[in-house]
Amino acid sequence: MNTTLCISSIRPGSPFVALIEKISGQNLLACYQCGKCSAGCPMAPHMDVLPNQIIRLAQLGMKEKLLTTRSIWVCVSCMTCNSRCPKDIRIAEVFEALREMVLRDGSRDDRLDVRELSPEARGALPPIAMISAMRKLTS
Amino acid sequence: MKLIYYPGCTLKNQARNFDVSTVSSMAELDVEVEELARWNCCGTVHALASDDVMHRMAPVTNLIRVKEANASEFMTSCAMCYNTLKRANIDVKKRADALETINQFLYLEETKYAGDVDVLHLLEYLRDRVGFDKLAEKVKKPLTGLRVACYYGCLLVRPKEVAFDDAENPVVMENLISALGGTPVPFPQKTECCGAHHTVGNPEIVAERTDKIMGSAHEQAADLVVVSCPLCAFNLDFRQDDARRLNPDFHHLPVLYFTQLMALAFGCDDASLRFDLHHIDPLPALAARGLA
């Protein structure tokens, strides 16, 4: 039986990687995978791909995998990862860049539809909750 | 001299108790507070994308209003407004090109922004300008015996360029509670995120956070939790029923703004406290310590 190992999606230095670095302002190759970001992440239990794994996938330019993770919508930019990274990488900015790539591509693939909320929920939620959710999850 | 005060949207809506207690307690401290004229939304969350200049317009417009009030600094008590305004300010001070773009876009404004306004949080103002020793002298009704868990969340201590206290173990609120005569309790979860905007689309995530954070306060035998962020307040207070459904052993605890405890200790009236706006009524916990 022939076994084929396909590494064709791995493109370090691709335009996709360059775009993540441009939007986030971060040098992805500075990460040495210590895992501290994932260890302290309060949202990690709700993520399918952990923050350190997101950075690794970003280094390798695995676009399709990254842009379809649940994780990028779970991150709330609490900055715990940024604050503890020994390499001063702003991981939250990388998550923001990935969200922006999905929200900016013109397909209006929003992750929150305010019309689906009940009038009771809309009445009770403070403006700070509604605006921050729409800023993070809608184009 | 008057201190310019930026309340923010939520303090004029669900968090009116934060607004009135801020203004009343500052009056007791003999600080003349003036609400910023024509303020607008702070932007709520900082734009993390380096090429997103548009979402820095709202904070910068507020900084222009401060200049128009002939002030070089202003104070806000909302942690979220503080974080967004301060980060946008740091950002445009560092990036002349972004500031130039913003000023050009805001061409109808008579005042141009030049990075010449400072953003202060009320806790920072109380610690560094008023001083907790002087603040303690104004206490008429000490919070004797009241066990308080001080919750900072994310926005007062992260990222480091906006933090005015240690990122992992801040103490400014504990020192305030001590000055008011109360007893701050150790609180390992004090800088853990509450789940923030997931309260809109995924409240089950917030319920899990609320269970963990409030559970930690209860383990320390806290009577209540104090906060500085109206989103944390909403999540930790109004999501307690969801936390109870998740964990039958969950114990309800009231969530107050630190300014409400100041106003209480300074002897302000009920209209300055607005305990009617809470989901979990703070009065039984306060009454048990002889404070209500």
PDB file of N, CA and C in Angstrom, chain A residues 76 96 99-100 103 112 114 117 121-122 124-139, chain B residues 6 8-14 39-47 52 55 58-59 62 78 80-81 84 196-201 230-231 234:
ATOM      1  N   VAL A  76     -12.124  36.360  23.005  1.00  0.00           N
ATOM      2  CA  VAL A  76     -12.776  37.637  23.308  1.00  0.00           C
ATOM      3  C   VAL A  76     -11.778  38.777  23.492  1.00  0.00           C
ATOM      4  N   GLU A  96      -7.511  38.481  15.832  1.00  0.00           N
ATOM      5  CA  GLU A  96      -8.288  39.573  15.219  1.00  0.00           C
ATOM      6  C   GLU A  96      -8.053  39.597  13.699  1.00  0.00           C
ATOM      7  N   ARG A  99     -10.102  36.861  12.136  1.00  0.00           N
ATOM      8  CA  ARG A  99     -11.532  37.246  12.090  1.00  0.00           C
ATOM      9  C   ARG A  99     -11.763  38.253  10.976  1.00  0.00           C
ATOM     10  N   GLU A 100     -10.879  39.256  10.915  1.00  0.00           N
ATOM     11  CA  GLU A 100     -11.026  40.306   9.902  1.00  0.00           C
ATOM     12  C   GLU A 100     -10.983  39.721   8.493  1.00  0.00           C
ATOM     13  N   LEU A 103     -14.374  38.376   7.818  1.00  0.00           N
ATOM     14  CA  LEU A 103     -15.426  39.404   7.772  1.00  0.00           C
ATOM     15  C   LEU A 103     -15.239  40.397   6.624  1.00  0.00           C
ATOM     16  N   LEU A 112     -23.143  36.749  14.143  1.00  0.00           N
ATOM     17  CA  LEU A 112     -24.195  37.148  15.074  1.00  0.00           C
ATOM     18  C   LEU A 112     -25.303  37.831  14.290  1.00  0.00           C
ATOM     19  N   VAL A 114     -28.485  39.904  15.115  1.00  0.00           N
ATOM     20  CA  VAL A 114     -29.199  40.545  16.224  1.00  0.00           C
ATOM     21  C   VAL A 114     -30.710  40.314  16.105  1.00  0.00           C
ATOM     22  N   LEU A 117     -32.235  37.551  18.184  1.00  0.00           N
ATOM     23  CA  LEU A 117     -32.362  37.698  19.639  1.00  0.00           C
ATOM     24  C   LEU A 117     -33.798  38.071  19.990  1.00  0.00           C
ATOM     25  N   ALA A 121     -34.324  39.779  25.381  1.00  0.00           N
ATOM     26  CA  ALA A 121     -32.858  39.763  25.474  1.00  0.00           C
ATOM     27  C   ALA A 121     -32.296  41.096  25.016  1.00  0.00           C
ATOM     28  N   ARG A 122     -32.856  41.610  23.909  1.00  0.00           N
ATOM     29  CA  ARG A 122     -32.352  42.884  23.392  1.00  0.00           C
ATOM     30  C   ARG A 122     -32.598  44.014  24.378  1.00  0.00           C
ATOM     31  N   ALA A 124     -32.771  43.694  27.691  1.00  0.00           N
ATOM     32  CA  ALA A 124     -31.995  43.535  28.921  1.00  0.00           C
ATOM     33  C   ALA A 124     -30.506  43.773  28.709  1.00  0.00           C
ATOM     34  N   LEU A 125     -29.999  43.417  27.529  1.00  0.00           N
ATOM     35  CA  LEU A 125     -28.557  43.515  27.299  1.00  0.00           C
ATOM     36  C   LEU A 125     -28.099  44.967  27.278  1.00  0.00           C
ATOM     37  N   PRO A 126     -27.026  45.287  28.007  1.00  0.00           N
ATOM     38  CA  PRO A 126     -26.539  46.667  27.995  1.00  0.00           C
ATOM     39  C   PRO A 126     -25.865  47.006  26.659  1.00  0.00           C
ATOM     40  N   PRO A 127     -25.809  48.299  26.314  1.00  0.00           N
ATOM     41  CA  PRO A 127     -25.185  48.701  25.040  1.00  0.00           C
ATOM     42  C   PRO A 127     -23.762  48.163  24.893  1.00  0.00           C
ATOM     43  N   ILE A 128     -23.033  48.128  25.984  1.00  0.00           N
ATOM     44  CA  ILE A 128     -21.644  47.672  25.986  1.00  0.00           C
ATOM     45  C   ILE A 128     -21.544  46.229  25.480  1.00  0.00           C
ATOM     46  N   ALA A 129     -22.570  45.403  25.765  1.00  0.00           N
ATOM     47  CA  ALA A 129     -22.566  44.008  25.318  1.00  0.00           C
ATOM     48  C   ALA A 129     -22.911  43.925  23.834  1.00  0.00           C
ATOM     49  N   MET A 130     -23.966  44.645  23.442  1.00  0.00           N
ATOM     50  CA  MET A 130     -24.418  44.586  22.049  1.00  0.00           C
ATOM     51  C   MET A 130     -23.356  45.130  21.100  1.00  0.00           C
ATOM     52  N   ILE A 131     -22.774  46.276  21.459  1.00  0.00           N
ATOM     53  CA  ILE A 131     -21.815  46.904  20.534  1.00  0.00           C
ATOM     54  C   ILE A 131     -20.546  46.069  20.434  1.00  0.00           C
ATOM     55  N   SER A 132     -20.058  45.558  21.576  1.00  0.00           N
ATOM     56  CA  SER A 132     -18.828  44.771  21.504  1.00  0.00           C
ATOM     57  C   SER A 132     -19.049  43.474  20.723  1.00  0.00           C
ATOM     58  N   ALA A 133     -20.213  42.853  20.887  1.00  0.00           N
ATOM     59  CA  ALA A 133     -20.499  41.631  20.128  1.00  0.00           C
ATOM     60  C   ALA A 133     -20.564  41.923  18.626  1.00  0.00           C
ATOM     61  N   MET A 134     -21.208  43.016  18.274  1.00  0.00           N
ATOM     62  CA  MET A 134     -21.320  43.353  16.848  1.00  0.00           C
ATOM     63  C   MET A 134     -19.972  43.762  16.265  1.00  0.00           C
ATOM     64  N   ARG A 135     -19.171  44.446  17.066  1.00  0.00           N
ATOM     65  CA  ARG A 135     -17.832  44.839  16.583  1.00  0.00           C
ATOM     66  C   ARG A 135     -16.961  43.610  16.324  1.00  0.00           C
ATOM     67  N   LYS A 136     -17.097  42.580  17.157  1.00  0.00           N
ATOM     68  CA  LYS A 136     -16.229  41.407  17.031  1.00  0.00           C
ATOM     69  C   LYS A 136     -16.742  40.382  16.031  1.00  0.00           C
ATOM     70  N   LEU A 137     -18.068  40.337  15.858  1.00  0.00           N
ATOM     71  CA  LEU A 137     -18.637  39.202  15.137  1.00  0.00           C
ATOM     72  C   LEU A 137     -19.354  39.554  13.840  1.00  0.00           C
ATOM     73  N   THR A 138     -19.419  40.833  13.504  1.00  0.00           N
ATOM     74  CA  THR A 138     -20.120  41.201  12.269  1.00  0.00           C
ATOM     75  C   THR A 138     -19.238  42.082  11.388  1.00  0.00           C
ATOM     76  N   SER A 139     -19.529  42.046  10.077  1.00  0.00           N
ATOM     77  CA  SER A 139     -18.700  42.810   9.145  1.00  0.00           C
ATOM     78  C   SER A 139     -19.177  44.249   9.042  1.00  0.00           C
TER      79      SER A 139
ATOM     80  N   TYR B   6     -16.088  61.452  31.772  1.00  0.00           N
ATOM     81  CA  TYR B   6     -16.690  60.788  30.614  1.00  0.00           C
ATOM     82  C   TYR B   6     -17.486  59.578  31.119  1.00  0.00           C
ATOM     83  N   GLY B   8     -19.892  57.451  29.420  1.00  0.00           N
ATOM     84  CA  GLY B   8     -20.061  56.318  28.497  1.00  0.00           C
ATOM     85  C   GLY B   8     -21.499  55.851  28.449  1.00  0.00           C
ATOM     86  N   CYS B   9     -21.842  55.108  27.379  1.00  0.00           N
ATOM     87  CA  CYS B   9     -23.240  54.766  27.075  1.00  0.00           C
ATOM     88  C   CYS B   9     -23.927  53.956  28.171  1.00  0.00           C
ATOM     89  N   THR B  10     -23.242  52.923  28.668  1.00  0.00           N
ATOM     90  CA  THR B  10     -23.914  51.999  29.571  1.00  0.00           C
ATOM     91  C   THR B  10     -24.197  52.649  30.921  1.00  0.00           C
ATOM     92  N   LEU B  11     -23.369  53.633  31.309  1.00  0.00           N
ATOM     93  CA  LEU B  11     -23.625  54.335  32.574  1.00  0.00           C
ATOM     94  C   LEU B  11     -24.857  55.235  32.488  1.00  0.00           C
ATOM     95  N   LYS B  12     -25.331  55.477  31.261  1.00  0.00           N
ATOM     96  CA  LYS B  12     -26.570  56.252  31.099  1.00  0.00           C
ATOM     97  C   LYS B  12     -27.760  55.330  30.830  1.00  0.00           C
ATOM     98  N   ASN B  13     -27.500  54.015  30.811  1.00  0.00           N
ATOM     99  CA  ASN B  13     -28.573  53.044  30.594  1.00  0.00           C
ATOM    100  C   ASN B  13     -28.637  52.069  31.776  1.00  0.00           C
ATOM    101  N   GLN B  14     -28.254  50.807  31.525  1.00  0.00           N
ATOM    102  CA  GLN B  14     -28.384  49.790  32.587  1.00  0.00           C
ATOM    103  C   GLN B  14     -27.522  50.070  33.818  1.00  0.00           C
ATOM    104  N   TRP B  39     -20.187  64.228  24.408  1.00  0.00           N
ATOM    105  CA  TRP B  39     -19.409  62.985  24.286  1.00  0.00           C
ATOM    106  C   TRP B  39     -20.148  61.988  23.411  1.00  0.00           C
ATOM    107  N   ASN B  40     -19.398  61.087  22.778  1.00  0.00           N
ATOM    108  CA  ASN B  40     -20.026  60.014  22.000  1.00  0.00           C
ATOM    109  C   ASN B  40     -19.457  58.667  22.456  1.00  0.00           C
ATOM    110  N   CYS B  41     -20.005  57.606  21.883  1.00  0.00           N
ATOM    111  CA  CYS B  41     -19.541  56.244  22.231  1.00  0.00           C
ATOM    112  C   CYS B  41     -18.024  56.162  22.098  1.00  0.00           C
ATOM    113  N   CYS B  42     -17.377  55.462  23.037  1.00  0.00           N
ATOM    114  CA  CYS B  42     -15.918  55.346  23.039  1.00  0.00           C
ATOM    115  C   CYS B  42     -15.419  54.420  21.934  1.00  0.00           C
ATOM    116  N   GLY B  43     -16.346  53.639  21.342  1.00  0.00           N
ATOM    117  CA  GLY B  43     -15.941  52.628  20.366  1.00  0.00           C
ATOM    118  C   GLY B  43     -16.065  51.228  20.948  1.00  0.00           C
ATOM    119  N   THR B  44     -16.182  51.159  22.289  1.00  0.00           N
ATOM    120  CA  THR B  44     -16.433  49.932  23.057  1.00  0.00           C
ATOM    121  C   THR B  44     -15.282  48.925  23.071  1.00  0.00           C
ATOM    122  N   VAL B  45     -14.794  48.517  21.895  1.00  0.00           N
ATOM    123  CA  VAL B  45     -13.617  47.641  21.890  1.00  0.00           C
ATOM    124  C   VAL B  45     -12.530  48.284  21.038  1.00  0.00           C
ATOM    125  N   HIS B  46     -11.300  48.101  21.470  1.00  0.00           N
ATOM    126  CA  HIS B  46     -10.185  48.653  20.714  1.00  0.00           C
ATOM    127  C   HIS B  46     -10.000  47.879  19.416  1.00  0.00           C
ATOM    128  N   ALA B  47      -9.747  48.616  18.330  1.00  0.00           N
ATOM    129  CA  ALA B  47      -9.504  47.971  17.044  1.00  0.00           C
ATOM    130  C   ALA B  47      -8.095  47.375  17.056  1.00  0.00           C
ATOM    131  N   ASP B  52      -6.862  49.205  10.778  1.00  0.00           N
ATOM    132  CA  ASP B  52      -8.234  49.661  11.035  1.00  0.00           C
ATOM    133  C   ASP B  52      -8.212  51.055  11.677  1.00  0.00           C
ATOM    134  N   HIS B  55     -12.060  52.661  13.179  1.00  0.00           N
ATOM    135  CA  HIS B  55     -12.565  52.450  14.530  1.00  0.00           C
ATOM    136  C   HIS B  55     -11.771  53.202  15.601  1.00  0.00           C
ATOM    137  N   ALA B  58     -14.030  57.255  16.752  1.00  0.00           N
ATOM    138  CA  ALA B  58     -14.924  57.535  17.885  1.00  0.00           C
ATOM    139  C   ALA B  58     -14.135  57.945  19.129  1.00  0.00           C
ATOM    140  N   PRO B  59     -13.092  57.172  19.520  1.00  0.00           N
ATOM    141  CA  PRO B  59     -12.327  57.627  20.687  1.00  0.00           C
ATOM    142  C   PRO B  59     -11.663  58.984  20.467  1.00  0.00           C
ATOM    143  N   ASN B  62     -13.842  61.979  21.043  1.00  0.00           N
ATOM    144  CA  ASN B  62     -13.997  62.308  22.468  1.00  0.00           C
ATOM    145  C   ASN B  62     -12.798  63.081  23.004  1.00  0.00           C
ATOM    146  N   CYS B  78     -15.761  53.788  33.868  1.00  0.00           N
ATOM    147  CA  CYS B  78     -16.043  52.547  33.141  1.00  0.00           C
ATOM    148  C   CYS B  78     -14.729  51.949  32.638  1.00  0.00           C
ATOM    149  N   MET B  80     -14.233  49.625  30.485  1.00  0.00           N
ATOM    150  CA  MET B  80     -14.219  49.380  29.041  1.00  0.00           C
ATOM    151  C   MET B  80     -13.922  50.682  28.276  1.00  0.00           C
ATOM    152  N   CYS B  81     -14.591  51.773  28.679  1.00  0.00           N
ATOM    153  CA  CYS B  81     -14.324  53.076  28.053  1.00  0.00           C
ATOM    154  C   CYS B  81     -12.868  53.472  28.289  1.00  0.00           C
ATOM    155  N   THR B  84     -10.546  51.414  25.964  1.00  0.00           N
ATOM    156  CA  THR B  84     -10.663  51.766  24.545  1.00  0.00           C
ATOM    157  C   THR B  84     -10.101  53.159  24.263  1.00  0.00           C
ATOM    158  N   ALA B 196     -17.114  38.322  28.490  1.00  0.00           N
ATOM    159  CA  ALA B 196     -17.375  39.548  27.714  1.00  0.00           C
ATOM    160  C   ALA B 196     -18.607  39.443  26.802  1.00  0.00           C
ATOM    161  N   HIS B 197     -18.410  39.711  25.492  1.00  0.00           N
ATOM    162  CA  HIS B 197     -19.564  39.838  24.582  1.00  0.00           C
ATOM    163  C   HIS B 197     -20.257  38.517  24.280  1.00  0.00           C
ATOM    164  N   HIS B 198     -19.710  37.393  24.732  1.00  0.00           N
ATOM    165  CA  HIS B 198     -20.432  36.120  24.510  1.00  0.00           C
ATOM    166  C   HIS B 198     -21.778  36.108  25.226  1.00  0.00           C
ATOM    167  N   THR B 199     -21.974  37.046  26.131  1.00  0.00           N
ATOM    168  CA  THR B 199     -23.260  37.152  26.824  1.00  0.00           C
ATOM    169  C   THR B 199     -24.408  37.379  25.838  1.00  0.00           C
ATOM    170  N   VAL B 200     -24.097  37.876  24.637  1.00  0.00           N
ATOM    171  CA  VAL B 200     -25.140  38.112  23.630  1.00  0.00           C
ATOM    172  C   VAL B 200     -25.489  36.822  22.877  1.00  0.00           C
ATOM    173  N   GLY B 201     -24.481  36.178  22.295  1.00  0.00           N
ATOM    174  CA  GLY B 201     -24.755  35.027  21.424  1.00  0.00           C
ATOM    175  C   GLY B 201     -24.521  33.666  22.058  1.00  0.00           C
ATOM    176  N   PRO B 230     -19.131  47.706  33.471  1.00  0.00           N
ATOM    177  CA  PRO B 230     -20.559  47.376  33.389  1.00  0.00           C
ATOM    178  C   PRO B 230     -20.849  46.074  32.639  1.00  0.00           C
ATOM    179  N   LEU B 231     -19.913  45.623  31.779  1.00  0.00           N
ATOM    180  CA  LEU B 231     -20.135  44.343  31.097  1.00  0.00           C
ATOM    181  C   LEU B 231     -19.838  43.193  32.058  1.00  0.00           C
ATOM    182  N   PHE B 234     -22.793  43.075  34.428  1.00  0.00           N
ATOM    183  CA  PHE B 234     -23.957  42.405  33.843  1.00  0.00           C
ATOM    184  C   PHE B 234     -23.748  40.890  33.843  1.00  0.00           C
TER     185      PHE B 234
END
